[in-house]
XYZ file of N, CA and C in Angstrom:
657
model
N -131.980 36.634 -22.600
C -132.986 35.689 -22.128
C -133.349 35.935 -20.672
N -132.503 36.623 -19.933
C -132.813 36.934 -18.550
C -132.183 35.973 -17.575
N -132.374 34.682 -17.767
C -131.771 33.676 -16.895
C -130.742 32.912 -17.698
N -129.531 32.905 -17.203
C -128.463 32.207 -17.907
C -127.701 31.317 -16.938
N -127.118 30.271 -17.457
C -126.279 29.369 -16.673
C -124.932 29.339 -17.365
N -123.935 29.936 -16.754
C -122.650 30.130 -17.421
C -121.640 29.074 -17.044
N -120.760 28.717 -17.978
C -119.695 27.759 -17.688
C -118.466 28.471 -17.145
N -118.438 29.779 -17.191
C -117.262 30.509 -16.737
C -117.555 31.125 -15.383
N -116.734 30.830 -14.417
C -116.989 31.274 -13.062
C -116.458 32.667 -12.804
N -117.330 33.640 -12.533
C -116.854 34.958 -12.149
C -116.151 34.868 -10.805
N -115.219 35.754 -10.571
C -114.498 35.748 -9.301
C -115.420 36.275 -8.214
N -115.552 35.530 -7.118
C -116.379 35.952 -5.994
C -115.511 36.683 -4.989
N -116.047 37.731 -4.427
C -115.320 38.420 -3.387
C -115.274 37.547 -2.142
N -114.209 37.677 -1.387
C -114.059 36.885 -0.183
C -114.904 37.467 0.947
N -114.982 36.716 2.039
C -115.724 37.192 3.194
C -117.201 36.915 3.039
N -118.021 37.947 3.186
C -119.465 37.770 3.167
C -119.995 37.425 1.786
N -119.230 37.665 0.739
C -119.715 37.428 -0.614
C -119.625 35.971 -1.031
N -118.817 35.172 -0.351
C -118.663 33.770 -0.749
C -118.377 32.902 0.461
N -118.879 31.682 0.415
C -118.630 30.710 1.481
C -117.998 29.481 0.836
N -116.857 29.053 1.337
C -116.149 27.923 0.744
C -116.749 26.605 1.199
N -116.907 25.670 0.256
C -117.401 24.331 0.581
C -116.340 23.271 0.293
N -115.179 23.693 -0.182
C -114.169 22.699 -0.546
C -113.475 22.138 0.690
N -113.096 22.947 1.644
C -112.344 22.463 2.793
C -112.976 22.800 4.131
N -113.966 23.680 4.150
C -114.552 24.066 5.424
C -116.042 23.785 5.454
N -116.596 23.499 6.638
C -118.029 23.214 6.742
C -118.843 24.479 6.553
N -120.134 24.334 6.245
C -120.974 25.520 6.057
C -121.048 26.349 7.339
N -121.093 27.645 7.218
C -121.278 28.493 8.383
C -122.741 28.418 8.795
N -123.064 28.924 9.980
C -124.401 28.746 10.529
C -125.503 29.282 9.619
N -125.232 30.385 8.917
C -126.261 30.975 8.064
C -126.604 30.110 6.865
N -125.759 29.124 6.564
C -125.985 28.271 5.400
C -126.425 26.863 5.786
N -126.605 26.617 7.070
C -126.997 25.274 7.508
C -128.385 24.937 6.989
N -128.736 23.692 7.060
C -130.067 23.282 6.614
C -130.114 23.096 5.122
N -130.577 24.116 4.416
C -130.759 23.977 2.977
C -129.479 23.632 2.247
N -128.396 24.340 2.532
C -127.163 24.124 1.786
C -126.504 22.798 2.131
N -126.619 22.382 3.396
C -126.116 21.052 3.766
C -126.886 19.993 2.987
N -128.204 20.173 2.946
C -129.052 19.244 2.202
C -128.731 19.293 0.720
N -128.525 20.496 0.201
C -128.189 20.675 -1.211
C -126.924 19.924 -1.569
N -125.864 20.121 -0.770
C -124.594 19.472 -1.056
C -124.727 17.959 -1.020
N -125.503 17.458 -0.061
C -125.700 16.020 0.072
C -126.457 15.452 -1.120
N -127.527 16.127 -1.515
C -128.366 15.635 -2.601
C -127.651 15.648 -3.941
N -126.901 16.712 -4.200
C -126.252 16.801 -5.508
C -125.152 15.761 -5.658
N -124.422 15.505 -4.547
C -123.387 14.480 -4.626
C -124.009 13.102 -4.794
N -125.154 12.880 -4.140
C -125.862 11.607 -4.297
C -126.321 11.453 -5.740
N -126.861 12.521 -6.306
C -127.286 12.488 -7.705
C -126.114 12.182 -8.620
N -124.998 12.842 -8.351
C -123.825 12.676 -9.197
C -123.289 11.247 -9.119
N -123.216 10.708 -7.887
C -122.718 9.347 -7.701
C -123.636 8.340 -8.385
N -124.944 8.583 -8.301
C -125.900 7.695 -8.946
C -125.699 7.698 -10.454
N -125.511 8.883 -11.023
C -125.319 9.006 -12.469
C -123.995 8.389 -12.894
N -122.937 8.651 -12.121
C -121.623 8.146 -12.507
C -121.549 6.627 -12.361
N -122.323 6.077 -11.415
C -122.375 4.610 -11.277
C -122.957 3.992 -12.539
N -123.970 4.648 -13.088
C -124.566 4.166 -14.334
C -123.572 4.244 -15.480
N -122.598 5.139 -15.362
C -121.583 5.311 -16.396
C -120.428 4.312 -16.262
N -120.449 3.481 -15.228
C -119.284 2.649 -14.917
C -118.908 1.693 -16.044
N -119.880 1.280 -16.839
C -119.572 0.372 -17.948
C -118.722 1.050 -19.009
N -118.645 2.382 -18.948
C -117.846 3.128 -19.918
C -116.471 3.460 -19.361
N -116.138 2.860 -18.210
C -114.898 3.189 -17.496
C -114.844 4.685 -17.178
N -116.028 5.224 -16.948
C -116.149 6.669 -16.710
C -115.703 7.038 -15.299
N -116.084 6.242 -14.325
C -115.830 6.610 -12.936
C -114.355 6.530 -12.566
N -113.590 5.727 -13.271
C -112.187 5.551 -12.908
C -111.401 6.851 -13.001
N -111.775 7.700 -13.928
C -111.036 8.935 -14.139
C -111.820 10.153 -13.657
N -112.929 9.888 -12.954
C -113.823 10.968 -12.586
C -113.328 11.749 -11.381
N -113.325 13.042 -11.508
C -113.067 13.923 -10.376
C -114.397 14.545 -9.996
N -114.909 14.189 -8.819
C -116.230 14.666 -8.434
C -116.234 16.177 -8.274
N -117.101 16.876 -8.983
C -117.226 18.306 -8.749
C -117.973 18.540 -7.454
N -117.776 19.642 -6.830
C -118.508 19.968 -5.615
C -118.792 21.457 -5.598
N -119.765 21.849 -4.766
C -120.008 23.280 -4.635
C -118.780 23.889 -4.001
N -118.111 24.744 -4.717
C -116.911 25.380 -4.204
C -117.241 26.702 -3.545
N -118.239 27.389 -4.067
C -118.574 28.691 -3.514
C -120.052 28.984 -3.674
N -120.598 29.620 -2.684
C -121.946 30.152 -2.751
C -121.780 31.663 -2.824
N -122.063 32.230 -3.976
C -121.825 33.658 -4.184
C -123.131 34.436 -4.207
N -123.026 35.712 -3.918
C -124.191 36.577 -3.992
C -124.679 36.680 -5.428
N -125.985 36.846 -5.572
C -126.566 37.072 -6.892
C -126.460 38.561 -7.217
N -126.020 38.860 -8.437
C -125.753 40.246 -8.803
C -126.728 40.805 -9.838
N -127.929 40.217 -9.889
C -128.958 40.705 -10.819
C -128.482 40.714 -12.269
N -127.685 39.718 -12.628
C -127.161 39.644 -13.986
C -127.673 38.424 -14.750
N -128.599 37.666 -14.143
C -129.153 36.507 -14.826
C -128.333 35.247 -14.715
N -127.234 35.273 -13.959
C -126.404 34.072 -13.795
C -126.664 33.439 -12.434
N -127.054 32.157 -12.443
C -127.341 31.458 -11.193
C -126.399 30.280 -10.940
N -125.611 29.905 -11.930
C -124.670 28.813 -11.741
C -123.573 28.850 -12.774
N -122.435 28.258 -12.433
C -121.330 28.192 -13.386
C -120.457 26.986 -13.090
N -119.801 26.516 -14.127
C -118.857 25.404 -13.998
C -117.555 25.805 -14.664
N -116.435 25.592 -13.960
C -115.119 25.893 -14.506
C -114.403 24.581 -14.822
N -114.256 24.224 -16.093
C -113.668 22.937 -16.472
C -112.265 22.700 -15.931
N -111.448 23.732 -15.885
C -110.052 23.547 -15.468
C -109.913 23.117 -14.014
N -110.878 23.504 -13.179
C -110.796 23.168 -11.754
C -111.873 22.199 -11.293
N -112.894 21.987 -12.111
C -114.002 21.132 -11.709
C -114.903 21.788 -10.681
N -114.829 23.099 -10.581
C -115.576 23.833 -9.562
C -116.941 24.269 -10.089
N -117.964 24.042 -9.283
C -119.297 24.554 -9.563
C -119.594 25.665 -8.565
N -120.071 26.774 -9.059
C -120.436 27.901 -8.205
C -121.927 28.181 -8.373
N -122.607 28.387 -7.257
C -124.021 28.706 -7.278
C -124.209 30.137 -6.794
N -124.997 30.907 -7.520
C -125.217 32.307 -7.177
C -126.607 32.504 -6.579
N -126.652 33.070 -5.396
C -127.931 33.407 -4.775
C -128.469 32.403 -3.795
N -127.744 31.292 -3.560
C -128.255 30.245 -2.679
C -127.826 30.426 -1.230
N -127.007 31.419 -0.943
C -126.490 31.590 0.404
C -127.429 32.322 1.339
N -127.083 32.277 2.633
C -127.842 33.013 3.635
C -129.156 32.361 3.991
N -129.861 32.972 4.924
C -131.102 32.379 5.428
C -132.219 32.372 4.386
N -132.097 33.216 3.373
C -133.130 33.269 2.340
C -132.750 32.512 1.070
N -131.617 31.785 1.118
C -131.126 31.107 -0.078
C -132.088 30.106 -0.670
N -132.661 29.254 0.188
C -133.573 28.228 -0.322
C -134.802 28.864 -0.955
N -135.371 29.846 -0.273
C -136.562 30.511 -0.796
C -136.263 31.211 -2.113
N -135.091 31.835 -2.196
C -134.706 32.545 -3.407
C -134.557 31.592 -4.586
N -133.801 30.493 -4.390
C -133.583 29.548 -5.482
C -134.871 28.841 -5.873
N -135.736 28.575 -4.890
C -137.027 27.948 -5.183
C -137.889 28.875 -6.028
N -137.905 30.150 -5.685
C -138.696 31.133 -6.412
C -138.193 31.275 -7.847
N -136.877 31.366 -7.995
C -136.289 31.499 -9.331
C -136.641 30.284 -10.188
N -136.460 29.095 -9.621
C -136.712 27.874 -10.388
C -138.168 27.768 -10.828
N -139.085 28.097 -9.936
C -140.506 28.023 -10.282
C -140.848 29.029 -11.384
N -140.281 30.214 -11.293
C -140.527 31.232 -12.318
C -139.968 30.804 -13.669
N -138.763 30.265 -13.643
C -138.125 29.858 -14.897
C -138.833 28.675 -15.549
N -139.309 27.750 -14.729
C -140.056 26.618 -15.271
C -141.388 27.090 -15.844
N -142.051 28.006 -15.141
C -143.335 28.528 -15.611
C -143.186 29.233 -16.956
N -142.077 29.930 -17.145
C -141.806 30.627 -18.406
C -141.305 29.671 -19.482
N -140.952 28.437 -19.076
C -140.436 27.463 -20.029
C -138.945 27.561 -20.253
N -138.271 28.422 -19.475
C -136.840 28.641 -19.687
C -136.019 27.469 -19.167
N -136.376 26.925 -17.992
C -135.677 25.774 -17.420
C -136.534 24.530 -17.569
N -135.894 23.372 -17.557
C -136.622 22.115 -17.743
C -137.261 21.587 -16.467
N -136.891 22.112 -15.289
C -137.519 21.701 -14.033
C -137.717 22.922 -13.136
N -138.540 22.751 -12.114
C -138.769 23.842 -11.164
C -138.099 23.563 -9.823
N -137.111 22.684 -9.829
C -136.414 22.335 -8.595
C -135.407 23.414 -8.209
N -135.268 23.721 -6.900
C -134.226 24.655 -6.478
C -132.823 24.122 -6.744
N -132.724 22.833 -7.072
C -131.444 22.225 -7.419
C -131.128 22.337 -8.914
N -132.032 22.947 -9.673
C -131.866 22.931 -11.122
C -130.555 23.555 -11.587
N -130.205 24.717 -11.043
C -128.977 25.383 -11.491
C -127.764 24.495 -11.276
N -127.710 23.816 -10.123
C -126.575 22.930 -9.884
C -126.604 21.741 -10.834
N -127.760 21.135 -10.986
C -127.845 19.965 -11.865
C -127.472 20.322 -13.297
N -127.856 21.507 -13.739
C -127.488 21.952 -15.085
C -125.970 22.061 -15.215
N -125.331 22.697 -14.239
C -123.868 22.828 -14.281
C -123.192 21.477 -14.121
N -123.810 20.596 -13.350
C -123.315 19.230 -13.230
C -123.313 18.555 -14.596
N -124.298 18.896 -15.417
C -124.341 18.375 -16.775
C -123.123 18.784 -17.578
N -122.656 20.011 -17.382
C -121.438 20.451 -18.061
C -120.224 19.670 -17.548
N -120.202 19.409 -16.237
C -119.088 18.646 -15.658
C -119.065 17.225 -16.220
N -120.239 16.626 -16.359
C -120.328 15.273 -16.908
C -119.850 15.261 -18.357
N -120.256 16.256 -19.129
C -119.806 16.332 -20.522
C -118.295 16.485 -20.616
N -117.746 17.292 -19.727
C -116.301 17.509 -19.731
C -115.554 16.202 -19.463
N -116.047 15.440 -18.497
C -115.394 14.181 -18.152
C -115.572 13.138 -19.252
N -116.768 13.075 -19.821
C -117.000 12.106 -20.893
C -116.142 12.396 -22.118
N -115.964 13.656 -22.429
C -115.164 14.015 -23.596
C -113.718 13.554 -23.440
N -113.281 13.437 -22.185
C -111.897 13.031 -21.923
C -111.750 11.532 -21.704
N -112.845 10.848 -21.331
C -112.694 9.462 -20.910
C -113.496 8.442 -21.712
N -114.462 8.888 -22.495
C -115.302 7.964 -23.257
C -114.869 7.990 -24.725
N -114.321 6.888 -25.183
C -113.815 6.820 -26.562
C -114.932 6.944 -27.598
N -116.171 6.718 -27.182
C -117.308 6.813 -28.098
C -118.050 8.137 -27.981
N -117.466 9.079 -27.257
C -118.198 10.309 -26.977
C -118.489 11.128 -28.236
N -117.553 11.177 -29.159
C -117.764 11.943 -30.389
C -118.970 11.408 -31.163
N -119.087 10.095 -31.204
C -120.222 9.473 -31.892
C -121.530 9.798 -31.168
N -121.491 9.740 -29.836
C -122.689 10.045 -29.049
C -123.079 11.510 -29.211
N -122.077 12.375 -29.246
C -122.338 13.800 -29.404
C -123.001 14.081 -30.748
N -122.574 13.367 -31.774
C -123.191 13.528 -33.096
C -124.647 13.073 -33.070
N -124.906 11.970 -32.378
C -126.277 11.465 -32.270
C -127.171 12.494 -31.585
N -126.663 13.087 -30.521
C -127.455 14.086 -29.788
C -127.627 15.349 -30.612
N -126.570 15.722 -31.343
C -126.642 16.907 -32.212
C -127.679 16.708 -33.303
N -127.687 15.517 -33.894
C -128.678 15.199 -34.928
C -130.092 15.196 -34.342
N -130.205 14.704 -33.110
C -131.494 14.676 -32.435
C -132.016 16.101 -32.229
N -131.138 16.984 -31.745
C -131.553 18.374 -31.553
C -131.930 19.021 -32.880
N -131.166 18.729 -33.928
C -131.455 19.303 -35.251
C -132.847 18.897 -35.732
N -133.210 17.647 -35.485
C -134.543 17.185 -35.898
C -135.638 17.948 -35.145
N -135.368 18.256 -33.878
C -136.326 19.036 -33.090
C -136.439 20.448 -33.655
N -135.292 21.066 -33.934
C -135.283 22.426 -34.479
C -135.962 22.478 -35.847
N -135.749 21.450 -36.659
C -136.388 21.396 -37.972
C -137.911 21.336 -37.832
N -138.380 20.553 -36.871
C -139.824 20.449 -36.649
C -140.401 21.771 -36.144
N -139.627 22.483 -35.339
C -140.099 23.755 -34.789
C -140.291 24.812 -35.875
N -139.509 24.724 -36.941
C -139.633 25.709 -38.024
C -140.978 25.594 -38.741
N -141.651 24.479 -38.555
C -142.950 24.274 -39.207
C -144.096 24.911 -38.425
N -143.792 25.371 -37.216
C -144.826 25.939 -36.357
C -144.904 27.455 -36.511
N -146.065 28.034 -36.225
C -146.157 29.503 -36.177
C -145.219 30.024 -35.096
N -144.649 31.168 -35.306
C -143.669 31.710 -34.376
C -144.223 31.832 -32.955
N -145.501 32.153 -32.844
C -146.109 32.339 -31.527
C -146.164 31.040 -30.712
N -146.043 29.896 -31.391
C -146.156 28.608 -30.708
C -144.804 27.985 -30.375
N -143.730 28.551 -30.880
C -142.416 27.912 -30.757
C -141.935 27.838 -29.309
N -142.055 28.923 -28.555
C -141.588 28.918 -27.168
C -142.351 27.885 -26.345
N -143.654 27.827 -26.533
C -144.464 26.854 -25.797
C -144.048 25.422 -26.135
N -143.749 25.182 -27.407
C -143.353 23.842 -27.834
C -141.974 23.472 -27.296
N -141.042 24.445 -27.274
C -139.720 24.185 -26.700
C -139.839 23.778 -25.235
N -140.702 24.491 -24.504
C -140.914 24.174 -23.086
C -141.551 22.801 -22.919
N -142.414 22.443 -23.833
C -143.075 21.142 -23.778
C -142.088 20.011 -24.033
N -141.141 20.254 -24.935
C -140.158 19.231 -25.302
C -139.039 19.126 -24.265
N -138.492 20.261 -23.851
C -137.401 20.289 -22.878
C -137.396 21.644 -22.163
N -136.818 22.657 -22.795
C -136.833 24.019 -22.257
C -136.370 24.986 -23.328
N -136.720 26.248 -23.143
C -136.293 27.283 -24.080
C -134.774 27.422 -24.058
N -134.209 27.353 -22.863
C -132.760 27.487 -22.736
C -132.021 26.317 -23.389
N -132.600 25.127 -23.283
C -131.958 23.942 -23.843
C -132.083 23.848 -25.358
N -133.177 24.371 -25.886
C -133.411 24.286 -27.332
C -133.263 25.678 -27.931
N -132.042 26.113 -28.044
C -131.718 27.425 -28.597
C -130.704 27.219 -29.717
N -131.129 27.508 -30.926
C -130.270 27.259 -32.092
C -129.003 28.093 -32.077
N -128.962 29.144 -31.276
C -127.755 29.981 -31.213
C -126.759 29.485 -30.173
N -127.149 28.517 -29.347
C -126.266 27.981 -28.305
C -125.600 26.693 -28.754
N -124.512 26.342 -28.087
C -123.840 25.083 -28.351
C -124.712 23.920 -27.880
N -124.378 22.740 -28.345
C -125.137 21.540 -27.993
C -125.059 21.223 -26.507
N -124.026 21.732 -25.824
C -123.855 21.373 -24.416
C -124.987 21.890 -23.525
N -125.645 22.989 -23.909
C -126.769 23.479 -23.108
C -127.971 22.546 -23.241
N -128.170 22.011 -24.417
C -129.224 21.031 -24.672
C -128.996 19.795 -23.805
N -127.751 19.328 -23.764
C -127.413 18.153 -22.977
C -127.566 18.431 -21.488
N -127.091 19.574 -21.034
C -127.166 19.895 -19.605
C -128.600 20.037 -19.117
N -129.456 20.625 -19.935
C -130.864 20.720 -19.550
C -131.503 19.334 -19.474
N -131.086 18.442 -20.372
C -131.594 17.071 -20.330
C -131.131 16.335 -19.085
N -129.864 16.491 -18.741
C -129.314 15.849 -17.547
C -129.996 16.386 -16.292
N -130.209 17.701 -16.238
C -130.865 18.308 -15.076
C -132.262 17.729 -14.878
N -132.986 17.559 -15.964
C -134.338 16.994 -15.871
C -134.279 15.518 -15.483
N -133.323 14.809 -16.039
C -133.176 13.384 -15.714
C -132.895 13.187 -14.224
N -132.010 14.010 -13.678
C -131.654 13.903 -12.265
C -132.791 14.327 -11.348
N -133.716 15.104 -11.873
C -134.862 15.548 -11.080
C -135.890 14.442 -10.887
N -135.827 13.422 -11.728
C -136.783 12.326 -11.653
C -137.947 12.521 -12.612
N -138.516 11.422 -13.076
C -139.631 11.444 -14.018
C -139.340 12.306 -15.255
N -138.216 12.049 -15.922
C -137.874 12.851 -17.108
C -138.806 12.579 -18.275
N -139.011 13.602 -19.092
C -139.795 13.440 -20.312
C -138.929 12.763 -21.382
N -139.532 12.493 -22.524
C -138.862 11.667 -23.534
C -137.564 12.272 -24.057
N -137.515 13.593 -24.220
C -136.294 14.219 -24.742
C -135.131 14.054 -23.778
N -135.359 14.336 -22.497
C -134.304 14.180 -21.495
C -133.872 12.718 -21.393
N -134.826 11.810 -21.453
C -134.504 10.380 -21.411
C -133.596 9.996 -22.572
N -133.928 10.480 -23.757
C -133.143 10.113 -24.934
C -131.728 10.657 -24.841
N -131.576 11.898 -24.375
C -130.247 12.489 -24.222
C -129.388 11.628 -23.303
N -129.926 11.284 -22.133
C -129.151 10.513 -21.159
C -128.921 9.085 -21.643
N -129.914 8.493 -22.290
C -129.732 7.139 -22.811
C -128.611 7.077 -23.838
N -128.496 8.107 -24.657
C -127.399 8.152 -25.628
C -126.060 8.242 -24.886
N -125.995 9.106 -23.881
C -124.756 9.241 -23.091
C -124.378 7.928 -22.420
N -125.392 7.175 -21.996
C -125.138 5.913 -21.308
C -124.922 4.754 -22.275
N -124.964 5.040 -23.568
C -124.734 3.991 -24.552
C -125.959 3.154 -24.830
N -127.117 3.676 -24.473
C -128.370 2.943 -24.693
C -129.127 3.459 -25.909
N -128.596 4.552 -26.499
C -129.320 5.190 -27.603
C -129.107 4.492 -28.934
């Protein structure tokens, strides 16, 4: 597909290849955009987790944070989440050109219909969606039921897509959510993460709204 968002974090080389955000402040080359990025994503996460409070979700929540900003290696991976550590890694956002690079990628991916938003924060929000799913699976006693509802919802979308000419399917996937989110060969978690990313971006379309409403117990 060209652009992928992986849940498995490749090992980043130390030094110039990665900048730690867990215990040390951003270095000068990462100031501005990355400081803003870290602030915005945590605000988004706190806002979402507050909405989850009725599910006793926040009590057991370990906030994920940007652990590393790694170089992009022309392999189609722009973000990853590691469940065992709660670490999110972003690829290509570092250095003085990081904001421009991530903005360009996001706009291209949205234009192609691959991502559900054109925000430079999209890769992080998508991986944040995986972190939210991981926490809900461990802390929400109704999560299995909600997951089935979302799975059935995606199946209904896929069933409707089979009625369309093949040339129209990609355009319709982009209209509904995204090509990456509506892929019958992928697990349901990509569908959910794309919905969460769009929801956190603001003004979500109906599919993203329904995904999040189900997670919040409103579905």
